[in-house]
Short mmCIF file of C-alpha atoms in Angstrom, two decimals:
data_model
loop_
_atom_site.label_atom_id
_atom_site.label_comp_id
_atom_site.label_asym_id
_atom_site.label_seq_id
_atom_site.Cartn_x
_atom_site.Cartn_y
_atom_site.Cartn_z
CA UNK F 536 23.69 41.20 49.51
CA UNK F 537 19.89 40.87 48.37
CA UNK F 538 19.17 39.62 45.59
CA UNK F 539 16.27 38.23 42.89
CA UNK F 540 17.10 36.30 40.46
CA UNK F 541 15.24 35.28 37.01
CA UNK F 542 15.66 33.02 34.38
CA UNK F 543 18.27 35.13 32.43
CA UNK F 544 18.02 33.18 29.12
CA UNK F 545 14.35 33.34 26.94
CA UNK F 546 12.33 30.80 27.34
CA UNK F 547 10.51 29.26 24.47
CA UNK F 548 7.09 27.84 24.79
CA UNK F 549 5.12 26.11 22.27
CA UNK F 550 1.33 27.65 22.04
CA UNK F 551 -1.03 25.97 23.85
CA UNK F 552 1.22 24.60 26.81
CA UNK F 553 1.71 26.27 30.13
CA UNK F 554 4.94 28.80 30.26
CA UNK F 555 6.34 28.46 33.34
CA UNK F 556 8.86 31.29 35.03
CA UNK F 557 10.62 32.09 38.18
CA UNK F 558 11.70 34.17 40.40
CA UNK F 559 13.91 33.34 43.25
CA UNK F 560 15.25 35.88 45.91
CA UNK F 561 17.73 35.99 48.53
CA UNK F 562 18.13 37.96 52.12
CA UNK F 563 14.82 39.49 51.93
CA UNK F 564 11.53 38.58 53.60
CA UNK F 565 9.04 40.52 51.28
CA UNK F 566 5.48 41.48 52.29
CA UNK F 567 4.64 41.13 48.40
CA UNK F 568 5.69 39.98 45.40
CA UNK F 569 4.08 41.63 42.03
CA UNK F 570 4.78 40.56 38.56
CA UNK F 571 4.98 42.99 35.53
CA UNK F 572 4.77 42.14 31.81
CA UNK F 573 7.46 44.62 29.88
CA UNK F 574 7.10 45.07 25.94
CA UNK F 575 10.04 46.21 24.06
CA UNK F 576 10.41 50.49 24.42
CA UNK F 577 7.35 50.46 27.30
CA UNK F 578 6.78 50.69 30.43
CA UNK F 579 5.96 47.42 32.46
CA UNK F 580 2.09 46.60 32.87
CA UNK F 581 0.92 45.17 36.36
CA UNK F 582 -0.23 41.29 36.42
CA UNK F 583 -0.55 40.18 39.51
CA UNK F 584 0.08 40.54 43.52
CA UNK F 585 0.70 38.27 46.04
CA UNK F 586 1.28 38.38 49.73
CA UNK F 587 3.28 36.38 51.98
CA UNK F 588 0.49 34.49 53.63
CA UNK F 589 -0.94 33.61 50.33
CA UNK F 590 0.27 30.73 48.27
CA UNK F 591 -1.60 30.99 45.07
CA UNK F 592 -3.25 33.69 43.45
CA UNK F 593 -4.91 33.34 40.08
CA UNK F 594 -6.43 36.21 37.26
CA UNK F 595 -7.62 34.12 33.98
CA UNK F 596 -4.71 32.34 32.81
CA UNK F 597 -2.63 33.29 35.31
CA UNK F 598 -1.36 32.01 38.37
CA UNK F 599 1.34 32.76 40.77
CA UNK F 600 2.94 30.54 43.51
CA UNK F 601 4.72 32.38 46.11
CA UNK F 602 6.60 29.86 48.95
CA UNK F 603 8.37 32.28 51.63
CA UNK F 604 10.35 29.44 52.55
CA UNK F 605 12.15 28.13 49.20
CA UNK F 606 12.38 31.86 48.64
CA UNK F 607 10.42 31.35 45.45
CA UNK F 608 7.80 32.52 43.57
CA UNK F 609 6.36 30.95 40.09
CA UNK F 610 4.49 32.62 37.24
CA UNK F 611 2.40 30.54 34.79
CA UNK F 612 0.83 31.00 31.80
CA UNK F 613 -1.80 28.41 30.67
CA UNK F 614 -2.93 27.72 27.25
CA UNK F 615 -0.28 30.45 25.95
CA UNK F 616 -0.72 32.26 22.88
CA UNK F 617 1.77 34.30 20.58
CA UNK F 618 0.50 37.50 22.34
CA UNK F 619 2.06 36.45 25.12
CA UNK F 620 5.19 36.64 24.33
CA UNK F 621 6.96 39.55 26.32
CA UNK F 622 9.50 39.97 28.86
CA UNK F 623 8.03 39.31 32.79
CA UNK F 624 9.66 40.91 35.62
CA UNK F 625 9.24 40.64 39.06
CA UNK F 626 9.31 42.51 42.12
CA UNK F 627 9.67 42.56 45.90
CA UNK F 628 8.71 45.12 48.25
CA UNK F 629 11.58 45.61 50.57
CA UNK F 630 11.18 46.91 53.84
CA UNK F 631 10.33 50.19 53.31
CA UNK F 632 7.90 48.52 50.44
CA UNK F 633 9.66 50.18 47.75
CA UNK F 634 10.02 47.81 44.78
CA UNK F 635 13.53 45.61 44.02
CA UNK F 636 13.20 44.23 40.40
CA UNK F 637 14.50 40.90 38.61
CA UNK F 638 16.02 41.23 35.33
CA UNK F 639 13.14 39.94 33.55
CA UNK F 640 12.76 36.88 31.58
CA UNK F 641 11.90 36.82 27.92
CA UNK F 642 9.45 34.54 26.98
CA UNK F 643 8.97 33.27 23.04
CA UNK F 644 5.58 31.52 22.46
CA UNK F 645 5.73 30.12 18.77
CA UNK F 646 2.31 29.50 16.95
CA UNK Z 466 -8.96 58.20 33.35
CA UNK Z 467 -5.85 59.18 32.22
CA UNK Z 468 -2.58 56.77 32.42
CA UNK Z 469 0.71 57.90 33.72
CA UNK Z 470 2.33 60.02 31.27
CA UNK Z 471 6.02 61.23 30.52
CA UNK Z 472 7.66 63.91 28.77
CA UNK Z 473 9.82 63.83 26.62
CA UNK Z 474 9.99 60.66 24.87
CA UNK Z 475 13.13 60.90 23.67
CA UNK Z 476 16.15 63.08 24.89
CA UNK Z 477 19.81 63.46 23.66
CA UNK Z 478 22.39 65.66 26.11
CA UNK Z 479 25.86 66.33 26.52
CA UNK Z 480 28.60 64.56 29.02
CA UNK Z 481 28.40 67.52 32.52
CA UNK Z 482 24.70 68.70 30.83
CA UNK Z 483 21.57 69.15 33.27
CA UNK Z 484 17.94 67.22 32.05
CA UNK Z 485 14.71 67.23 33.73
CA UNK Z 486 11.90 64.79 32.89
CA UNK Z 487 8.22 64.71 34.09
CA UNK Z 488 6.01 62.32 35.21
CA UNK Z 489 2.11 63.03 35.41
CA UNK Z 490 0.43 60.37 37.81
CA UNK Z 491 -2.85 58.66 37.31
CA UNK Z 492 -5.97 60.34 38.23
CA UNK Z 493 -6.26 59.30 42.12
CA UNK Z 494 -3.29 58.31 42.69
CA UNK Z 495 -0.58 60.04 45.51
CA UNK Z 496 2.99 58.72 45.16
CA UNK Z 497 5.19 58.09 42.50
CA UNK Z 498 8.61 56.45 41.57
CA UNK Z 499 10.78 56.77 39.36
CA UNK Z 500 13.23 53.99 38.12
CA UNK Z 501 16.13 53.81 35.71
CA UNK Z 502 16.54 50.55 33.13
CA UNK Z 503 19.62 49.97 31.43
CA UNK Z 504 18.96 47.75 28.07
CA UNK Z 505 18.38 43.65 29.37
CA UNK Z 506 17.86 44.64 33.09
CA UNK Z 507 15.47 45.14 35.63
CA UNK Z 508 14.22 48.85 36.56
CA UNK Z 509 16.47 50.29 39.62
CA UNK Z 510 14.99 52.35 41.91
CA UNK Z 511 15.74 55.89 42.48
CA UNK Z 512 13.52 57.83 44.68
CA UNK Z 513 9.65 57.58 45.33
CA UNK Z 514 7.56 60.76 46.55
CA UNK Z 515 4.75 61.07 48.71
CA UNK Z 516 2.08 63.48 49.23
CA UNK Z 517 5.10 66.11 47.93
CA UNK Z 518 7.84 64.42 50.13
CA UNK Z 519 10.74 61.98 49.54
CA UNK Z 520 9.73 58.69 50.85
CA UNK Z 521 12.42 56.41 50.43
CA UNK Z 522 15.90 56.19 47.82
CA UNK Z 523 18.06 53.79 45.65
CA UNK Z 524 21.72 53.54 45.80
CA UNK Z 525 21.74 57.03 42.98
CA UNK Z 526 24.43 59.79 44.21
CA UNK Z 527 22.81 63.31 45.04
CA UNK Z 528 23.10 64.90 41.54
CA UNK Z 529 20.03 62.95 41.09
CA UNK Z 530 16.84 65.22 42.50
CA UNK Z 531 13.48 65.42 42.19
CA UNK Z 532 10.07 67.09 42.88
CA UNK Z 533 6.27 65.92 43.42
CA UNK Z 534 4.23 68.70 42.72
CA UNK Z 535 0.35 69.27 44.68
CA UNK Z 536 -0.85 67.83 41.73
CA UNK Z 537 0.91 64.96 42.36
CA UNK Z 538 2.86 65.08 39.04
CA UNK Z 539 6.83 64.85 39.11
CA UNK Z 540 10.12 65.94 38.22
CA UNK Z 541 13.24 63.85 38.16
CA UNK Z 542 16.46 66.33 37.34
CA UNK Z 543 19.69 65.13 37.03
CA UNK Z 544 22.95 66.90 37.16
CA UNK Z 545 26.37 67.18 35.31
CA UNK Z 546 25.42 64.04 33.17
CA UNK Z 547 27.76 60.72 32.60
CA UNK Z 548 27.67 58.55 30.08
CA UNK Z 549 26.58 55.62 32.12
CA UNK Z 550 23.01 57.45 32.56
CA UNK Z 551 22.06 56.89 29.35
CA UNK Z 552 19.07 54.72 29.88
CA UNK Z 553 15.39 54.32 29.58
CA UNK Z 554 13.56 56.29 32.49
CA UNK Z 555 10.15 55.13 33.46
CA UNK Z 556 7.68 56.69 35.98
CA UNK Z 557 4.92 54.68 38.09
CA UNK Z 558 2.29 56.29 39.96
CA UNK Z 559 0.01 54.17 42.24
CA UNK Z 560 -2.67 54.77 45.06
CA UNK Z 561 -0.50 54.68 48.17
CA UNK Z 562 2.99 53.73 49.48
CA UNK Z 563 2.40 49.92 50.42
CA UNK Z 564 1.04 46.83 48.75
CA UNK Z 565 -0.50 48.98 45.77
CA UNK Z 566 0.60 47.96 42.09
CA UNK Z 567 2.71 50.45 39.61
CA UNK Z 568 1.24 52.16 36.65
CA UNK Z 569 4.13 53.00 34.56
CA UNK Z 570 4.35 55.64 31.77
CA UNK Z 571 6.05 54.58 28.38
CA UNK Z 572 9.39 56.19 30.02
CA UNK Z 573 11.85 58.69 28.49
CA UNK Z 574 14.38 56.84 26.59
CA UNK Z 575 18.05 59.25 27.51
CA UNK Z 576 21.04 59.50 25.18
CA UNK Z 577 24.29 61.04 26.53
CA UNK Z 578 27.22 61.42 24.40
#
């Protein structure tokens, strides 16, 4: 069956080092990958996009890997602060491009 | 420009009890979804609509039903209510069907006892 899979347990990060998460998938060859930021009791907020013939995409202090073959993509967080600290899900567009979601990963920056 | 918004915020029904929620999109944009998160997981997918028509579906049975209006806001109703649909549901809106990101409301947070 498909599947993504994320880190299931939180991840804590001291500030100032890169925060590193991942998302792996099986039986699926998406056109995209996005990853979403989710605060506790909202919605999730859009980060970034990538598309299968990209590798690397990059928006301030973020950067996401995508390798179609690995069936992997990688979200990092450089020079992370406190703020950071949310849950990150992400998200394939299946064939018909509607969205299949991870279960998120928490992440715990401490000052 | 006005962000996707959802009423009601909060919601508490009865087991076999009908709900609707609405969804208003984001100025410019044409289709929305609609998703379902259970506490710790990812959002499921339900249904997303179109320019006013049903564009693709999750793995929900029928009593789940909804509506895109010409204004492109939206109505997710759901039928004779179980227990296991208590959950938080969130709405995105975005510009097309393909390769667009989500803008999600804060969601409607669904109690049924």
């Amino acid at each position: 069956s498909q599947k993504i899979e994320q880190n299931s347990e939180a991840l804590n990060i001291q500030e100032g080092k890169t925060a590193t998460l991942t998302c792996n998938y099986t039986n699926y060859s998406p056109a995209y990958l996005q990853w979403y930021r989710q605060d506790p009791g909202r919605g999730p907020v859009f980060l970034l996009l990538i598309r299968e013939n990209e590798k690397e995409k990059r928006k301030e202090r973020l950067k996401v890997t995508f390798d179609t073959t690995l069936k992997q993509s990688l979200f990092h967080i450089t020079a992370s602060q406190p703020a950071d600290s949310a849950t990150y899900l992400c998200a394939l567009a299946d064939s018909n491009y509607q969205l299949i979601w991870g279960a998120g990963t928490k992440l715990i920056i401490k000052p | 420009e006005t962000g996707v918004t959802q009423s009601p915020t909060h919601l508490i029904k009865t087991r076999g009890q009908q709900v609707t929620l609405r969804c208003s999109s984001q100025s410019g944009h044409n289709t929305v979804s609609w998703y379902q998160q259970a506490l710790g997981q990812g959002p499921q997918f339900i249904f997303q609509y179109y320019r006013e028509e049903e564009n693709g579906r999750g793995n929900f049975p029928p009593r789940f039903s909804g509506l895109q209006f010409p204004n492109y806001s939206s109505e997710l109703n759901v039928n004779a209510l179980e227990l296991d649909d208590s959950a938080l549901y969130l709405c995105a809106s975005s510009k097309g069907l393909a390769g667009y990101e989500q803008y999600f409301g804060p969601g409607t947070r669904l109690t049924v006892t």
